[in-house]
Tab-separated table of C-alpha atoms in Angstrom:
chain	number	residue	atom	x	y	z
A	201	UNK	CA	126.891	101.796	66.190
A	202	UNK	CA	127.416	100.888	69.854
A	203	UNK	CA	125.086	102.613	72.256
A	204	UNK	CA	126.541	104.316	75.319
A	205	UNK	CA	123.954	105.019	77.987
A	206	UNK	CA	124.600	106.863	81.241
A	207	UNK	CA	122.744	105.727	84.360
A	208	UNK	CA	121.987	107.968	87.320
A	209	UNK	CA	120.151	106.647	90.375
A	210	UNK	CA	118.708	108.611	93.236
A	211	UNK	CA	116.203	108.189	96.018
A	212	UNK	CA	113.044	110.101	96.746
A	213	UNK	CA	110.727	110.191	99.739
A	214	UNK	CA	107.092	110.967	99.008
A	215	UNK	CA	105.196	111.926	102.197
A	216	UNK	CA	101.957	110.052	102.832
A	217	UNK	CA	98.828	111.938	103.772
A	218	UNK	CA	98.510	110.918	107.429
A	219	UNK	CA	99.898	107.387	107.692
A	220	UNK	CA	99.384	104.089	105.910
A	221	UNK	CA	98.961	100.880	107.870
A	222	UNK	CA	98.652	97.245	106.816
A	223	UNK	CA	98.891	94.026	108.848
A	224	UNK	CA	102.712	94.062	108.593
A	225	UNK	CA	103.208	97.617	109.889
A	226	UNK	CA	102.753	101.293	109.053
A	227	UNK	CA	104.657	103.995	107.207
A	228	UNK	CA	104.493	107.762	106.836
A	229	UNK	CA	106.403	108.100	103.543
A	230	UNK	CA	106.859	106.183	100.307
A	231	UNK	CA	110.592	105.546	99.871
A	232	UNK	CA	111.553	104.946	96.241
A	233	UNK	CA	114.555	104.556	93.941
A	234	UNK	CA	114.536	106.346	90.586
A	235	UNK	CA	116.649	105.253	87.619
A	236	UNK	CA	117.470	107.853	84.968
A	237	UNK	CA	119.016	106.872	81.637
A	238	UNK	CA	120.691	109.482	79.412
A	239	UNK	CA	121.606	109.077	75.760
A	240	UNK	CA	122.286	111.848	73.231
A	241	UNK	CA	120.780	114.428	75.561
A	242	UNK	CA	117.551	112.461	76.042
A	243	UNK	CA	116.392	111.183	79.431
A	244	UNK	CA	114.259	108.175	80.340
A	245	UNK	CA	113.014	107.501	83.874
A	246	UNK	CA	111.634	104.675	85.987
A	247	UNK	CA	110.651	104.525	89.654
A	248	UNK	CA	110.567	101.478	91.914
A	249	UNK	CA	109.764	100.614	95.525
A	250	UNK	CA	112.159	98.235	97.289
A	251	UNK	CA	110.093	95.928	99.477
A	252	UNK	CA	111.430	94.236	102.603
A	253	UNK	CA	108.895	91.401	102.136
A	254	UNK	CA	111.006	90.376	99.136
A	255	UNK	CA	114.361	90.989	100.871
A	256	UNK	CA	114.867	94.317	99.113
A	257	UNK	CA	116.064	97.623	100.542
A	258	UNK	CA	116.899	101.053	99.215
A	259	UNK	CA	120.579	100.150	99.501
A	260	UNK	CA	120.333	96.754	97.820
A	261	UNK	CA	118.295	98.037	94.883
A	262	UNK	CA	120.588	101.017	94.383
A	263	UNK	CA	123.599	98.693	94.422
A	264	UNK	CA	121.965	96.370	91.862
A	265	UNK	CA	121.402	99.263	89.511
A	266	UNK	CA	124.740	100.987	89.954
A	267	UNK	CA	126.582	97.731	89.306
A	268	UNK	CA	125.260	97.913	85.741
A	269	UNK	CA	126.677	101.387	85.027
A	270	UNK	CA	129.782	100.092	83.184
A	271	UNK	CA	127.762	97.651	81.059
A	272	UNK	CA	125.342	100.395	80.040
A	273	UNK	CA	128.172	102.769	79.158
A	274	UNK	CA	129.927	100.061	77.124
A	275	UNK	CA	126.811	99.174	75.165
A	276	UNK	CA	126.558	95.693	76.681
A	277	UNK	CA	123.045	96.529	77.927
A	278	UNK	CA	121.600	98.339	74.956
A	279	UNK	CA	117.962	97.246	74.718
A	280	UNK	CA	114.940	96.033	76.660
A	281	UNK	CA	115.810	92.376	76.090
A	282	UNK	CA	119.248	92.831	77.641
A	283	UNK	CA	117.659	94.401	80.727
A	284	UNK	CA	115.625	91.225	81.308
A	285	UNK	CA	118.818	89.161	81.319
A	286	UNK	CA	120.852	91.584	83.418
A	287	UNK	CA	118.621	91.547	86.515
A	288	UNK	CA	116.141	89.194	88.191
A	289	UNK	CA	112.491	90.118	88.559
A	290	UNK	CA	112.105	92.750	91.258
A	291	UNK	CA	112.254	96.442	92.021
A	292	UNK	CA	115.665	97.186	90.465
A	293	UNK	CA	114.734	95.685	87.122
A	294	UNK	CA	111.411	97.509	87.221
A	295	UNK	CA	113.121	100.895	87.473
A	296	UNK	CA	115.594	100.074	84.692
A	297	UNK	CA	113.037	98.434	82.386
A	298	UNK	CA	110.627	101.362	82.676
A	299	UNK	CA	113.459	103.858	82.221
A	300	UNK	CA	114.487	102.055	79.020
A	301	UNK	CA	110.943	102.144	77.652
A	302	UNK	CA	110.714	105.864	78.463
A	303	UNK	CA	114.092	106.521	76.833
A	304	UNK	CA	113.082	104.672	73.656
A	305	UNK	CA	109.814	106.609	73.501
A	306	UNK	CA	111.498	109.961	74.023
A	307	UNK	CA	114.232	109.246	71.467
A	308	UNK	CA	111.892	107.920	68.797
A	309	UNK	CA	109.030	110.334	69.401
A	310	UNK	CA	106.762	107.297	69.578
A	311	UNK	CA	104.616	106.546	72.623
A	312	UNK	CA	105.382	103.366	74.562
A	313	UNK	CA	101.943	101.960	73.818
A	314	UNK	CA	102.772	102.134	70.127
A	315	UNK	CA	106.215	100.613	70.660
A	316	UNK	CA	104.512	97.742	72.498
A	317	UNK	CA	101.890	97.421	69.732
A	318	UNK	CA	99.069	98.088	72.196
A	319	UNK	CA	95.841	100.020	71.787
A	320	UNK	CA	95.948	103.667	72.814
A	321	UNK	CA	95.346	103.759	76.569
A	322	UNK	CA	92.100	105.080	77.968
A	323	UNK	CA	91.239	106.411	81.403
A	324	UNK	CA	90.811	103.766	84.116
A	325	UNK	CA	88.995	103.752	87.436
A	326	UNK	CA	91.180	102.923	90.408
A	327	UNK	CA	90.394	101.438	93.763
A	328	UNK	CA	90.884	103.751	96.728
A	329	UNK	CA	92.575	102.140	99.717
A	330	UNK	CA	91.343	102.491	103.283
A	331	UNK	CA	94.279	101.956	105.614
A	332	UNK	CA	93.972	99.428	108.440
A	333	UNK	CA	92.360	100.992	111.511
A	334	UNK	CA	89.573	100.406	114.010
A	335	UNK	CA	86.116	99.576	112.605
A	336	UNK	CA	84.842	103.036	113.599
A	337	UNK	CA	87.754	104.827	111.955
A	338	UNK	CA	87.475	102.770	108.770
A	339	UNK	CA	83.735	103.383	108.699
A	340	UNK	CA	84.389	107.114	108.975
A	341	UNK	CA	86.954	106.930	106.155
A	342	UNK	CA	84.415	105.022	104.054
A	343	UNK	CA	81.791	107.709	104.637
A	344	UNK	CA	84.265	110.337	103.415
A	345	UNK	CA	84.882	108.298	100.255
A	346	UNK	CA	81.428	106.810	99.691
A	347	UNK	CA	81.200	108.378	96.226
A	348	UNK	CA	84.161	106.330	95.023
A	349	UNK	CA	83.058	103.305	92.983
A	350	UNK	CA	85.709	100.916	94.341
A	351	UNK	CA	87.147	100.776	97.858
A	352	UNK	CA	89.956	98.512	99.009
A	353	UNK	CA	90.109	97.635	102.717
A	354	UNK	CA	93.330	96.682	104.451
A	355	UNK	CA	92.499	94.049	107.091
A	356	UNK	CA	94.346	92.909	110.181
A	357	UNK	CA	94.414	89.148	110.205
A	358	UNK	CA	91.091	87.826	111.415
A	359	UNK	CA	90.198	89.571	114.659
A	360	UNK	CA	87.947	92.555	114.078
A	361	UNK	CA	88.029	92.165	110.301
A	362	UNK	CA	84.344	91.379	109.892
A	363	UNK	CA	83.444	94.433	111.969
A	364	UNK	CA	85.689	96.553	109.742
A	365	UNK	CA	83.987	95.354	106.575
A	366	UNK	CA	80.536	95.819	108.083
A	367	UNK	CA	81.393	99.379	109.095
A	368	UNK	CA	82.675	100.214	105.625
A	369	UNK	CA	79.692	98.620	103.897
A	370	UNK	CA	77.270	100.556	106.145
A	371	UNK	CA	78.969	103.834	105.269
A	372	UNK	CA	79.599	103.156	101.571
A	373	UNK	CA	76.555	101.129	100.504
A	374	UNK	CA	77.028	101.692	96.776
A	375	UNK	CA	80.772	101.088	96.493
A	376	UNK	CA	82.228	97.828	95.258
A	377	UNK	CA	84.482	96.417	98.003
A	378	UNK	CA	87.680	94.398	97.856
A	379	UNK	CA	89.627	93.317	100.926
A	380	UNK	CA	93.338	92.669	101.393
A	381	UNK	CA	94.557	90.467	104.231
A	382	UNK	CA	98.257	90.826	103.292
A	383	UNK	CA	98.910	87.150	104.159
A	384	UNK	CA	97.438	87.673	107.622
A	385	UNK	CA	94.699	85.013	107.860
A	386	UNK	CA	94.610	81.427	109.027
A	387	UNK	CA	92.345	78.758	107.552
A	388	UNK	CA	90.111	79.224	110.590
A	389	UNK	CA	89.846	82.957	109.857
A	390	UNK	CA	88.890	82.198	106.266
A	391	UNK	CA	86.159	79.741	107.279
A	392	UNK	CA	84.779	82.239	109.800
A	393	UNK	CA	84.764	85.161	107.377
A	394	UNK	CA	84.227	84.100	103.787
A	395	UNK	CA	80.450	83.513	103.827
A	396	UNK	CA	79.901	86.735	105.757
A	397	UNK	CA	82.020	88.634	103.247
A	398	UNK	CA	79.983	87.158	100.420
A	399	UNK	CA	76.804	88.335	102.153
A	400	UNK	CA	78.308	91.832	102.386
A	401	UNK	CA	78.890	91.714	98.624
A	402	UNK	CA	82.667	91.785	98.825
A	403	UNK	CA	83.940	91.356	95.276
A	404	UNK	CA	87.367	89.886	96.012
A	405	UNK	CA	89.733	88.737	98.785
A	406	UNK	CA	93.390	89.475	98.147
A	407	UNK	CA	96.105	87.097	99.420
A	408	UNK	CA	94.435	85.716	102.555
A	409	UNK	CA	97.273	83.304	103.443
A	410	UNK	CA	101.074	83.507	103.488
A	411	UNK	CA	102.373	82.650	100.027
A	412	UNK	CA	104.193	79.573	101.278
A	413	UNK	CA	101.012	78.292	102.964
A	414	UNK	CA	98.423	78.976	100.275
A	415	UNK	CA	98.030	75.371	99.083
A	416	UNK	CA	95.110	75.141	101.535
A	417	UNK	CA	93.084	77.157	99.011
A	418	UNK	CA	92.817	74.100	96.770
A	419	UNK	CA	90.433	72.555	99.270
A	420	UNK	CA	88.498	75.613	100.412
A	421	UNK	CA	85.244	76.965	98.962
A	422	UNK	CA	85.560	80.282	97.159
A	423	UNK	CA	82.172	82.038	97.267
A	424	UNK	CA	84.212	85.237	96.906
A	425	UNK	CA	86.933	85.294	94.225
A	426	UNK	CA	90.466	85.102	95.663
A	427	UNK	CA	93.406	87.039	94.203
A	428	UNK	CA	97.097	86.139	94.368
A	429	UNK	CA	99.426	88.988	95.286
A	430	UNK	CA	102.501	87.834	97.192
A	431	UNK	CA	102.039	84.415	95.552
A	432	UNK	CA	102.291	85.863	92.030
A	433	UNK	CA	105.447	87.543	90.775
A	434	UNK	CA	105.922	86.766	87.082
A	435	UNK	CA	104.874	84.270	84.413
A	436	UNK	CA	106.816	81.508	86.165
A	437	UNK	CA	104.407	81.838	89.121
A	438	UNK	CA	101.297	80.883	87.160
A	439	UNK	CA	101.434	77.053	87.090
A	440	UNK	CA	101.342	76.837	90.888
A	441	UNK	CA	98.388	79.236	91.131
A	442	UNK	CA	95.962	77.111	89.143
A	443	UNK	CA	93.196	75.712	91.312
A	444	UNK	CA	94.026	78.082	94.165
A	445	UNK	CA	93.239	81.557	92.852
A	446	UNK	CA	90.705	83.193	90.559
A	447	UNK	CA	92.668	86.388	89.917
A	448	UNK	CA	96.283	87.596	89.905
A	449	UNK	CA	97.582	90.973	91.058
A	450	UNK	CA	100.210	92.243	88.618
A	451	UNK	CA	102.630	94.747	90.134
A	452	UNK	CA	105.605	96.028	88.191
A	453	UNK	CA	107.840	95.917	91.253
A	454	UNK	CA	107.205	92.149	91.399
A	455	UNK	CA	107.399	91.395	87.678
A	456	UNK	CA	110.519	93.477	87.221
A	457	UNK	CA	109.037	96.030	84.884
A	458	UNK	CA	106.544	96.671	82.122
A	459	UNK	CA	107.937	94.036	79.769
A	460	UNK	CA	107.271	91.063	82.039
A	461	UNK	CA	104.042	92.620	83.358
A	462	UNK	CA	102.576	92.623	79.848
A	463	UNK	CA	103.712	89.037	79.310
A	464	UNK	CA	102.170	88.013	82.637
A	465	UNK	CA	98.871	89.672	81.749
A	466	UNK	CA	98.700	87.819	78.429
A	467	UNK	CA	99.612	84.441	79.928
A	468	UNK	CA	97.288	84.851	82.922
A	469	UNK	CA	94.370	85.698	80.642
A	470	UNK	CA	95.121	82.622	78.547
A	471	UNK	CA	95.158	80.518	81.725
A	472	UNK	CA	91.726	81.774	82.753
A	473	UNK	CA	92.691	84.201	85.520
A	474	UNK	CA	91.032	87.565	86.000
A	475	UNK	CA	93.424	90.502	86.168
A	476	UNK	CA	94.141	93.004	88.903
A	477	UNK	CA	96.847	95.618	88.375
A	478	UNK	CA	98.234	96.963	91.626
A	479	UNK	CA	101.012	99.134	92.960
A	480	UNK	CA	103.286	99.804	95.867
A	481	UNK	CA	103.032	103.210	97.530
A	482	UNK	CA	104.831	105.511	95.102
A	483	UNK	CA	104.444	108.567	92.899
A	484	UNK	CA	102.785	108.983	89.526
A	485	UNK	CA	106.070	108.059	87.831
A	486	UNK	CA	105.673	104.505	89.138
A	487	UNK	CA	101.961	104.350	88.231
A	488	UNK	CA	102.308	105.556	84.632
A	489	UNK	CA	103.712	102.334	83.101
A	490	UNK	CA	101.166	100.267	85.028
A	491	UNK	CA	98.399	102.227	83.301
A	492	UNK	CA	99.234	100.277	80.128
A	493	UNK	CA	98.870	96.964	81.972
A	494	UNK	CA	95.633	98.105	83.597
A	495	UNK	CA	93.771	98.493	80.310
A	496	UNK	CA	90.829	96.082	80.422
A	497	UNK	CA	91.695	94.717	83.875
A	498	UNK	CA	88.849	93.673	86.162
A	499	UNK	CA	90.417	95.664	89.016
A	500	UNK	CA	92.850	98.574	88.814
A	501	UNK	CA	94.521	99.619	92.062
A	502	UNK	CA	96.846	102.491	91.150
A	503	UNK	CA	95.860	104.941	93.857
A	504	UNK	CA	99.370	105.552	95.201
A	505	UNK	CA	99.416	109.274	94.320
A	506	UNK	CA	95.996	109.773	95.925
A	507	UNK	CA	97.457	108.620	99.242
A	508	UNK	CA	100.397	111.042	99.112
A	509	UNK	CA	100.489	114.609	100.351
A	510	UNK	CA	103.002	115.424	97.581
A	511	UNK	CA	103.418	113.850	94.141
A	512	UNK	CA	105.969	114.249	91.355
A	513	UNK	CA	105.427	116.993	88.775
A	514	UNK	CA	104.043	116.538	86.242
A	515	UNK	CA	101.912	113.776	87.687
A	516	UNK	CA	98.905	111.770	86.676
A	517	UNK	CA	95.597	113.585	86.469
A	518	UNK	CA	92.886	112.158	88.701
A	519	UNK	CA	89.205	112.971	88.272
A	520	UNK	CA	87.898	111.484	91.487
A	521	UNK	CA	88.883	107.813	91.124
A	522	UNK	CA	89.333	108.097	87.364
A	523	UNK	CA	92.941	108.277	86.109
A	524	UNK	CA	93.647	109.893	82.752
A	525	UNK	CA	96.402	108.432	80.533
A	526	UNK	CA	99.850	109.680	81.554
A	527	UNK	CA	101.197	112.815	79.851
A	528	UNK	CA	104.310	112.170	77.781
A	529	UNK	CA	106.253	114.635	79.923
A	530	UNK	CA	105.709	112.278	82.863
A	531	UNK	CA	106.559	108.973	81.173
A	532	UNK	CA	106.228	107.108	77.924
């Protein structure tokens, strides 16, 4: 029997508590696209974040999804495998892939983790991100979050970065620290900072150089593990990362959904990389599928809802920095 699936897309704006700033700019709201699939009265949902860094916009992602409406209705896109072929890796495919998984779970009454033949998910501990600011302001933010076991610092691009890390370390002496340069450093910045960061017991440096300029890492010492973010999108990214990075940051908006994210995790592990599972700024609906990928990861960074002043309902349950498995009413 041919499946006929109805697709609805809409946008949502989740207000950020205060503002969120990285080296490329700041924002006051998380702007997302939500895909909803309907079949036989059952709904499946997925949420994505279009990212200008990857030449995506709310309009372009919405157009990508809506162009598939006739194929979904005609049964030409009727399963997860067809979704992978219909769209390239990116935000649009993430929303559709996750919506398909949710639809299959809701229709079958079987949780996504079972459909994927995974172990039942457990609670994970997420990093908590300190937005880029002055050293004093970031130190103050660290003091307010010193009980959190893992803090992630957004850095500027060299100047003032060491002072920022020192201020955070002084105010959160027991927290594990990771830093994210968002492609903002030069080789000179790296040389000036890396030994000092090691002395401050920084666990990891995320994407220090622009993705197209990261070959320099092959010839640099790595006393602190280095993680690929913008340089790692899907399994096809991995061969070029060998010898440059110690860890990969898996984000569903880069992989194009849960399906490829799970494949990337498996292949990266086999290639000797440690695993980080990250997110764009979005609601609990976007974090829920990533919880499955985050099982057993060295670093989980799914704090998006903690940074919002309003989340979707129902949302994920946070106990401090600990995230409980997603309720089925939310996703999966």
